[in-house]
Amino acid sequence: MKYQIEHTNTFYYENFVDQSMNHIRLKPRSDECQRVLAYRAEITPVSMTKEYTDLWGNHVETFFIPEKHEHLTVKTMSTVSIQKSPFIRMIHYSDEMKEIFHSSLFQKHYLAFLNETPYTFMYKEQIEMITKTVGDPGDPVQFSIDLMKYIHDTMFYNTASTNVNTKAYEAWPMQGGVCQDFAHIMIAVLRGNGIPARYASGYLYIGEDSSLIGDAATHAWVEVMIPGIGWVGLDPTNNVEALENHIRIGTGRDYADVSPLQGVYRGGSQELDVSVSVTLVDQ
């Protein structure tokens, strides 16, 4: 599957602002299943960017605008090729995998994805109730699949019930939210049961005949560390494995690590307009 993505963020300020320092994470990743064929960022007012890779392996571009401006536009254009096949349901949790999972080396290595964060915090009682309903977490592979389905069946996709600052423990009682909330809740329960999990952010190709749902901007899902296998993506919003429709930008402990655009400036309030288009160009 080959896609072209255009993503435009436009900030409108109530008055002139200056001293604008920004960080963007909008370049898709290249790995064994996904390859970036082309990428370009256009910034208005024009600014030079400095690129680096952050602690979690995400591509980051920083830029500074010293002069006064009334709006800021960041437009990125990407061409990405993806080749993935269904995988997790064929994994058998063997004795060798179990030995790795329970080893101190494994737990220490993935400690960052076992600890709770502000976004993924849930009360102990919430995690215990969900775990009891889903089943035995002794098999992290099957438990992850069953948990994904349970969250998908229990939560309603509702863009009005939560916002970008909503935490997992707040979203769960509402039984509704967006992909960010679905992912944070699933991560909280997995980590609460000692299963390393991380937040994945990117784009979702929905298509004309697809039953997939997701935000009009970026999409979020979960990646689970399977001992001896590696990170496997699961999308609780749609109850599917993250395959060729999921275009990955970045991963981290939660949304805060992969926020598409972060910045500070001197001036008044702002309004943000976001436009994203994902086009299938080859199959």
mmCIF file of C-alpha atoms in Angstrom:
data_model
loop_
_atom_site.group_PDB
_atom_site.id
_atom_site.type_symbol
_atom_site.label_atom_id
_atom_site.label_comp_id
_atom_site.label_asym_id
_atom_site.label_seq_id
_atom_site.Cartn_x
_atom_site.Cartn_y
_atom_site.Cartn_z
ATOM 1 C CA MET A 1 0.000 0.000 0.000
ATOM 2 C CA LYS A 2 1.352 3.394 -1.005
ATOM 3 C CA TYR A 3 -0.075 6.597 0.425
ATOM 4 C CA GLN A 4 0.267 10.339 0.023
ATOM 5 C CA ILE A 5 -0.453 12.403 3.125
ATOM 6 C CA GLU A 6 -0.957 16.143 3.444
ATOM 7 C CA HIS A 7 -1.220 17.538 6.958
ATOM 8 C CA THR A 8 -1.736 21.262 7.606
ATOM 9 C CA ASN A 9 -1.798 22.958 11.012
ATOM 10 C CA THR A 10 -2.695 26.654 10.996
ATOM 11 C CA PHE A 11 -2.596 28.762 14.150
ATOM 12 C CA TYR A 12 -4.554 32.029 14.133
ATOM 13 C CA TYR A 13 -3.560 34.475 16.891
ATOM 14 C CA GLU A 14 -5.822 37.150 18.365
ATOM 15 C CA ASN A 15 -3.010 39.676 17.939
ATOM 16 C CA PHE A 16 0.570 39.777 16.716
ATOM 17 C CA VAL A 17 2.892 37.311 18.449
ATOM 18 C CA ASP A 18 6.645 36.851 18.351
ATOM 19 C CA GLN A 19 9.453 34.754 19.810
ATOM 20 C CA SER A 20 7.772 31.535 18.611
ATOM 21 C CA MET A 21 9.711 28.328 19.343
ATOM 22 C CA ASN A 22 8.177 25.073 18.069
ATOM 23 C CA HIS A 23 8.788 21.338 17.844
ATOM 24 C CA ILE A 24 6.984 19.174 15.276
ATOM 25 C CA ARG A 25 6.710 15.377 15.081
ATOM 26 C CA LEU A 26 5.052 14.795 11.736
ATOM 27 C CA LYS A 27 7.493 12.745 9.668
ATOM 28 C CA PRO A 28 6.376 9.101 9.364
ATOM 29 C CA ARG A 29 8.813 6.425 10.505
ATOM 30 C CA SER A 30 10.818 4.068 8.342
ATOM 31 C CA ASP A 31 11.182 0.514 9.639
ATOM 32 C CA GLU A 32 10.944 -3.078 8.439
ATOM 33 C CA CYS A 33 7.262 -2.696 7.441
ATOM 34 C CA GLN A 34 6.990 0.984 6.541
ATOM 35 C CA ARG A 35 9.165 3.118 4.277
ATOM 36 C CA VAL A 36 9.115 6.889 3.810
ATOM 37 C CA LEU A 37 9.600 7.602 0.095
ATOM 38 C CA ALA A 38 9.328 11.382 0.342
ATOM 39 C CA TYR A 39 8.767 14.016 3.028
ATOM 40 C CA ARG A 40 8.691 17.796 3.020
ATOM 41 C CA ALA A 41 7.697 20.435 5.588
ATOM 42 C CA GLU A 42 6.659 23.963 4.651
ATOM 43 C CA ILE A 43 6.543 26.587 7.402
ATOM 44 C CA THR A 44 4.961 30.044 7.087
ATOM 45 C CA PRO A 45 6.467 32.475 8.106
ATOM 46 C CA VAL A 46 9.523 30.843 6.552
ATOM 47 C CA SER A 47 11.924 29.393 9.086
ATOM 48 C CA MET A 48 14.945 27.138 9.099
ATOM 49 C CA THR A 49 14.531 23.842 10.949
ATOM 50 C CA LYS A 50 16.896 21.704 12.961
ATOM 51 C CA GLU A 51 16.244 17.958 13.002
ATOM 52 C CA TYR A 52 17.031 15.339 15.612
ATOM 53 C CA THR A 53 15.799 11.989 16.929
ATOM 54 C CA ASP A 54 14.310 12.056 20.419
ATOM 55 C CA LEU A 55 14.670 9.527 23.225
ATOM 56 C CA TRP A 56 11.822 7.385 21.873
ATOM 57 C CA GLY A 57 13.147 7.253 18.313
ATOM 58 C CA ASN A 58 10.816 9.895 16.879
ATOM 59 C CA HIS A 59 11.906 12.371 14.206
ATOM 60 C CA VAL A 60 11.650 15.941 15.548
ATOM 61 C CA GLU A 61 12.025 19.263 13.731
ATOM 62 C CA THR A 62 12.488 22.477 15.710
ATOM 63 C CA PHE A 63 12.214 26.027 14.430
ATOM 64 C CA PHE A 64 12.220 29.570 15.792
ATOM 65 C CA ILE A 65 10.357 32.591 14.422
ATOM 66 C CA PRO A 66 11.664 35.854 15.950
ATOM 67 C CA GLU A 67 9.557 38.345 13.967
ATOM 68 C CA LYS A 68 5.959 39.303 14.680
ATOM 69 C CA HIS A 69 3.250 37.306 12.897
ATOM 70 C CA GLU A 70 -0.530 36.884 13.012
ATOM 71 C CA HIS A 71 -0.663 33.240 11.986
ATOM 72 C CA LEU A 72 1.585 30.200 11.726
ATOM 73 C CA THR A 73 1.132 27.426 9.173
ATOM 74 C CA VAL A 74 2.951 24.092 9.226
ATOM 75 C CA LYS A 75 2.226 21.915 6.192
ATOM 76 C CA THR A 76 3.825 18.505 5.698
ATOM 77 C CA MET A 77 3.632 16.259 2.633
ATOM 78 C CA SER A 78 4.620 12.587 2.871
ATOM 79 C CA THR A 79 4.683 9.569 0.594
ATOM 80 C CA VAL A 80 4.775 6.276 2.458
ATOM 81 C CA SER A 81 4.843 2.614 1.421
ATOM 82 C CA ILE A 82 3.534 -0.044 3.841
ATOM 83 C CA GLN A 83 3.587 -3.830 3.676
ATOM 84 C CA LYS A 84 2.134 -5.661 6.664
ATOM 85 C CA SER A 85 0.359 -8.986 7.179
ATOM 86 C CA PRO A 86 -1.920 -10.185 10.022
ATOM 87 C CA PHE A 87 0.318 -11.610 12.693
ATOM 88 C CA ILE A 88 -0.619 -11.484 16.371
ATOM 89 C CA ARG A 89 -3.444 -14.043 16.256
ATOM 90 C CA MET A 90 -0.971 -16.621 14.959
ATOM 91 C CA ILE A 91 1.441 -16.179 17.886
ATOM 92 C CA HIS A 92 1.564 -19.042 20.365
ATOM 93 C CA TYR A 93 2.725 -17.961 23.813
ATOM 94 C CA SER A 94 5.407 -20.589 24.359
ATOM 95 C CA ASP A 95 7.287 -21.582 27.508
ATOM 96 C CA GLU A 96 10.372 -19.838 26.118
ATOM 97 C CA MET A 97 8.436 -16.593 25.666
ATOM 98 C CA LYS A 98 7.048 -16.907 29.183
ATOM 99 C CA GLU A 99 10.558 -17.301 30.585
ATOM 100 C CA ILE A 100 11.664 -14.107 28.810
ATOM 101 C CA PHE A 101 8.565 -12.228 29.954
ATOM 102 C CA HIS A 102 9.173 -13.002 33.615
ATOM 103 C CA SER A 103 12.916 -12.332 33.533
ATOM 104 C CA SER A 104 14.247 -9.314 35.433
ATOM 105 C CA LEU A 105 16.219 -8.234 32.344
ATOM 106 C CA PHE A 106 13.035 -8.006 30.250
ATOM 107 C CA GLN A 107 11.188 -6.059 32.942
ATOM 108 C CA LYS A 108 14.060 -3.619 33.468
ATOM 109 C CA HIS A 109 14.597 -3.062 29.754
ATOM 110 C CA TYR A 110 10.964 -2.040 29.193
ATOM 111 C CA LEU A 111 10.440 -0.282 32.525
ATOM 112 C CA ALA A 112 9.534 3.013 30.811
ATOM 113 C CA PHE A 113 6.572 1.217 29.208
ATOM 114 C CA LEU A 114 5.507 -0.455 32.443
ATOM 115 C CA ASN A 115 5.290 2.654 34.633
ATOM 116 C CA GLU A 116 2.120 4.724 34.730
ATOM 117 C CA THR A 117 2.113 8.280 33.390
ATOM 118 C CA PRO A 118 -0.324 11.154 33.981
ATOM 119 C CA TYR A 119 -2.255 10.293 30.814
ATOM 120 C CA THR A 120 -2.338 6.538 31.470
ATOM 121 C CA PHE A 121 -3.175 6.681 35.183
ATOM 122 C CA MET A 122 -6.158 4.608 36.271
ATOM 123 C CA TYR A 123 -7.301 3.688 39.742
ATOM 124 C CA LYS A 124 -6.380 0.215 40.950
ATOM 125 C CA GLU A 125 -10.064 -0.667 41.268
ATOM 126 C CA GLN A 126 -10.702 0.301 37.644
ATOM 127 C CA ILE A 127 -7.848 -1.862 36.372
ATOM 128 C CA GLU A 128 -8.879 -4.824 38.527
ATOM 129 C CA MET A 129 -12.489 -4.634 37.336
ATOM 130 C CA ILE A 130 -11.499 -4.535 33.675
ATOM 131 C CA THR A 131 -8.953 -7.353 34.122
ATOM 132 C CA LYS A 132 -11.502 -9.570 35.885
ATOM 133 C CA THR A 133 -13.954 -9.059 33.036
ATOM 134 C CA VAL A 134 -11.423 -9.637 30.248
ATOM 135 C CA GLY A 135 -9.792 -12.766 31.689
ATOM 136 C CA ASP A 136 -6.442 -14.213 32.702
ATOM 137 C CA PRO A 137 -3.507 -11.890 31.901
ATOM 138 C CA GLY A 138 -1.111 -14.840 32.233
ATOM 139 C CA ASP A 139 -0.986 -15.085 28.441
ATOM 140 C CA PRO A 140 -0.107 -11.495 27.422
ATOM 141 C CA VAL A 141 -0.775 -12.219 23.749
ATOM 142 C CA GLN A 142 -4.351 -13.440 24.143
ATOM 143 C CA PHE A 143 -5.051 -10.996 26.967
ATOM 144 C CA SER A 144 -4.039 -8.067 24.750
ATOM 145 C CA ILE A 145 -6.350 -9.257 21.967
ATOM 146 C CA ASP A 146 -9.255 -9.785 24.380
ATOM 147 C CA LEU A 147 -8.641 -6.437 26.103
ATOM 148 C CA MET A 148 -8.654 -4.645 22.754
ATOM 149 C CA LYS A 149 -12.047 -6.151 21.916
ATOM 150 C CA TYR A 150 -13.483 -5.400 25.363
ATOM 151 C CA ILE A 151 -12.512 -1.718 25.197
ATOM 152 C CA HIS A 152 -13.849 -1.485 21.646
ATOM 153 C CA ASP A 153 -17.171 -3.074 22.673
ATOM 154 C CA THR A 154 -17.512 -1.055 25.890
ATOM 155 C CA MET A 155 -16.414 2.427 24.808
ATOM 156 C CA PHE A 156 -18.334 4.624 22.372
ATOM 157 C CA TYR A 157 -16.437 6.749 19.899
ATOM 158 C CA ASN A 158 -17.526 10.271 20.836
ATOM 159 C CA THR A 159 -15.545 13.372 19.932
ATOM 160 C CA ALA A 160 -17.593 15.542 22.315
ATOM 161 C CA SER A 161 -17.068 13.632 25.564
ATOM 162 C CA THR A 162 -13.339 14.219 26.111
ATOM 163 C CA ASN A 163 -10.554 16.599 25.115
ATOM 164 C CA VAL A 164 -6.802 16.424 24.483
ATOM 165 C CA ASN A 165 -6.092 16.722 28.236
ATOM 166 C CA THR A 166 -8.414 13.909 29.396
ATOM 167 C CA LYS A 167 -6.724 11.152 31.407
ATOM 168 C CA ALA A 168 -7.523 7.425 31.242
ATOM 169 C CA TYR A 169 -9.167 7.321 34.669
ATOM 170 C CA GLU A 170 -11.480 10.163 33.595
ATOM 171 C CA ALA A 171 -12.425 8.729 30.207
ATOM 172 C CA TRP A 172 -13.288 5.228 31.443
ATOM 173 C CA PRO A 173 -16.334 6.183 33.611
ATOM 174 C CA MET A 174 -17.734 8.173 30.670
ATOM 175 C CA GLN A 175 -17.536 5.035 28.482
ATOM 176 C CA GLY A 176 -16.730 7.305 25.564
ATOM 177 C CA GLY A 177 -13.962 9.256 23.917
ATOM 178 C CA VAL A 178 -11.652 9.346 20.919
ATOM 179 C CA CYS A 179 -8.788 7.117 19.826
ATOM 180 C CA GLN A 180 -6.422 8.825 22.284
ATOM 181 C CA ASP A 181 -8.661 7.780 25.192
ATOM 182 C CA PHE A 182 -9.113 4.212 23.896
ATOM 183 C CA ALA A 183 -5.323 3.867 23.650
ATOM 184 C CA HIS A 184 -4.545 5.359 27.073
ATOM 185 C CA ILE A 185 -7.074 3.076 28.790
ATOM 186 C CA MET A 186 -5.730 -0.038 27.084
ATOM 187 C CA ILE A 187 -2.148 0.934 27.944
ATOM 188 C CA ALA A 188 -3.103 1.526 31.587
ATOM 189 C CA VAL A 189 -4.625 -1.946 31.954
ATOM 190 C CA LEU A 190 -1.753 -3.685 30.163
ATOM 191 C CA ARG A 191 0.869 -1.946 32.301
ATOM 192 C CA GLY A 192 -1.199 -2.612 35.412
ATOM 193 C CA ASN A 193 -0.801 -6.313 34.604
ATOM 194 C CA GLY A 194 2.930 -6.097 33.934
ATOM 195 C CA ILE A 195 2.693 -6.087 30.123
ATOM 196 C CA PRO A 196 4.889 -3.454 28.403
ATOM 197 C CA ALA A 197 2.801 -1.213 26.168
ATOM 198 C CA ARG A 198 3.412 2.069 24.343
ATOM 199 C CA TYR A 199 1.372 4.745 22.604
ATOM 200 C CA ALA A 200 1.526 4.897 18.807
ATOM 201 C CA SER A 201 0.476 7.911 16.768
ATOM 202 C CA GLY A 202 0.016 8.335 13.039
ATOM 203 C CA TYR A 203 -2.567 8.397 10.300
ATOM 204 C CA LEU A 204 -5.410 6.018 9.519
ATOM 205 C CA TYR A 205 -6.497 5.382 5.938
ATOM 206 C CA ILE A 206 -10.240 4.876 6.095
ATOM 207 C CA GLY A 207 -11.225 4.715 2.435
ATOM 208 C CA GLU A 208 -14.692 4.794 0.902
ATOM 209 C CA ASP A 209 -15.794 1.274 1.814
ATOM 210 C CA SER A 210 -13.931 0.881 5.100
ATOM 211 C CA SER A 211 -15.641 0.359 8.451
ATOM 212 C CA LEU A 212 -12.673 1.862 10.295
ATOM 213 C CA ILE A 213 -13.222 4.987 12.369
ATOM 214 C CA GLY A 214 -10.747 7.552 13.600
ATOM 215 C CA ASP A 215 -10.027 11.219 14.083
ATOM 216 C CA ALA A 216 -10.014 13.560 11.112
ATOM 217 C CA ALA A 217 -6.446 14.476 12.066
ATOM 218 C CA THR A 218 -4.018 11.978 13.570
ATOM 219 C CA HIS A 219 -4.972 8.539 14.896
ATOM 220 C CA ALA A 220 -3.721 6.656 17.957
ATOM 221 C CA TRP A 221 -3.354 2.988 18.842
ATOM 222 C CA VAL A 222 -1.331 0.703 21.128
ATOM 223 C CA GLU A 223 1.816 -1.331 20.640
ATOM 224 C CA VAL A 224 2.395 -4.335 22.887
ATOM 225 C CA MET A 225 5.816 -5.880 23.506
ATOM 226 C CA ILE A 226 5.565 -9.617 22.839
ATOM 227 C CA PRO A 227 8.564 -11.504 24.294
ATOM 228 C CA GLY A 228 10.877 -12.738 21.565
ATOM 229 C CA ILE A 229 8.722 -11.138 18.845
ATOM 230 C CA GLY A 230 8.795 -7.364 19.300
ATOM 231 C CA TRP A 231 6.262 -4.541 19.221
ATOM 232 C CA VAL A 232 2.860 -5.437 17.758
ATOM 233 C CA GLY A 233 0.234 -2.777 17.026
ATOM 234 C CA LEU A 234 -3.370 -3.113 18.208
ATOM 235 C CA ASP A 235 -6.110 -0.567 17.552
ATOM 236 C CA PRO A 236 -8.818 -0.668 20.276
ATOM 237 C CA THR A 237 -10.867 2.029 18.530
ATOM 238 C CA ASN A 238 -11.471 -0.393 15.659
ATOM 239 C CA ASN A 239 -10.670 -3.782 17.269
ATOM 240 C CA VAL A 240 -8.078 -4.594 14.615
ATOM 241 C CA GLU A 241 -4.372 -5.226 14.411
ATOM 242 C CA ALA A 242 -2.529 -2.139 13.140
ATOM 243 C CA LEU A 243 -1.717 -3.185 9.590
ATOM 244 C CA GLU A 244 -1.442 -1.515 6.178
ATOM 245 C CA ASN A 245 -4.118 1.111 6.971
ATOM 246 C CA HIS A 246 -2.112 2.463 9.912
ATOM 247 C CA ILE A 247 0.674 4.877 8.967
ATOM 248 C CA ARG A 248 2.985 5.286 11.945
ATOM 249 C CA ILE A 249 4.593 8.614 12.853
ATOM 250 C CA GLY A 250 5.884 8.039 16.369
ATOM 251 C CA THR A 251 5.709 6.112 19.622
ATOM 252 C CA GLY A 252 6.116 6.999 23.276
ATOM 253 C CA ARG A 253 4.841 6.439 26.786
ATOM 254 C CA ASP A 254 1.643 8.406 26.070
ATOM 255 C CA TYR A 255 0.294 11.263 23.961
ATOM 256 C CA ALA A 256 2.650 13.797 25.542
ATOM 257 C CA ASP A 257 5.659 12.058 23.959
ATOM 258 C CA VAL A 258 4.249 12.175 20.417
ATOM 259 C CA SER A 259 2.265 15.418 20.311
ATOM 260 C CA PRO A 260 2.393 16.519 16.625
ATOM 261 C CA LEU A 261 3.198 20.151 17.361
ATOM 262 C CA GLN A 262 4.387 21.755 20.583
ATOM 263 C CA GLY A 263 5.554 25.303 21.074
ATOM 264 C CA VAL A 264 5.700 28.492 23.085
ATOM 265 C CA TYR A 265 5.323 32.100 21.981
ATOM 266 C CA ARG A 266 4.895 35.602 23.355
ATOM 267 C CA GLY A 267 1.436 37.012 22.744
ATOM 268 C CA GLY A 268 -2.300 36.381 23.180
ATOM 269 C CA SER A 269 -4.622 33.430 22.673
ATOM 270 C CA GLN A 270 -4.896 31.286 19.545
ATOM 271 C CA GLU A 271 -7.198 29.131 17.445
ATOM 272 C CA LEU A 272 -6.029 26.018 15.610
ATOM 273 C CA ASP A 273 -7.307 24.679 12.304
ATOM 274 C CA VAL A 274 -6.186 21.170 11.265
ATOM 275 C CA SER A 275 -6.581 19.559 7.857
ATOM 276 C CA VAL A 276 -5.403 16.038 6.965
ATOM 277 C CA SER A 277 -5.841 14.062 3.758
ATOM 278 C CA VAL A 278 -4.631 10.478 3.244
ATOM 279 C CA THR A 279 -4.785 9.258 -0.361
ATOM 280 C CA LEU A 280 -4.149 5.716 -1.570
ATOM 281 C CA VAL A 281 -1.976 5.975 -4.699
ATOM 282 C CA ASP A 282 -0.942 2.331 -5.207
ATOM 283 C CA GLN A 283 -2.113 -1.046 -3.912
#
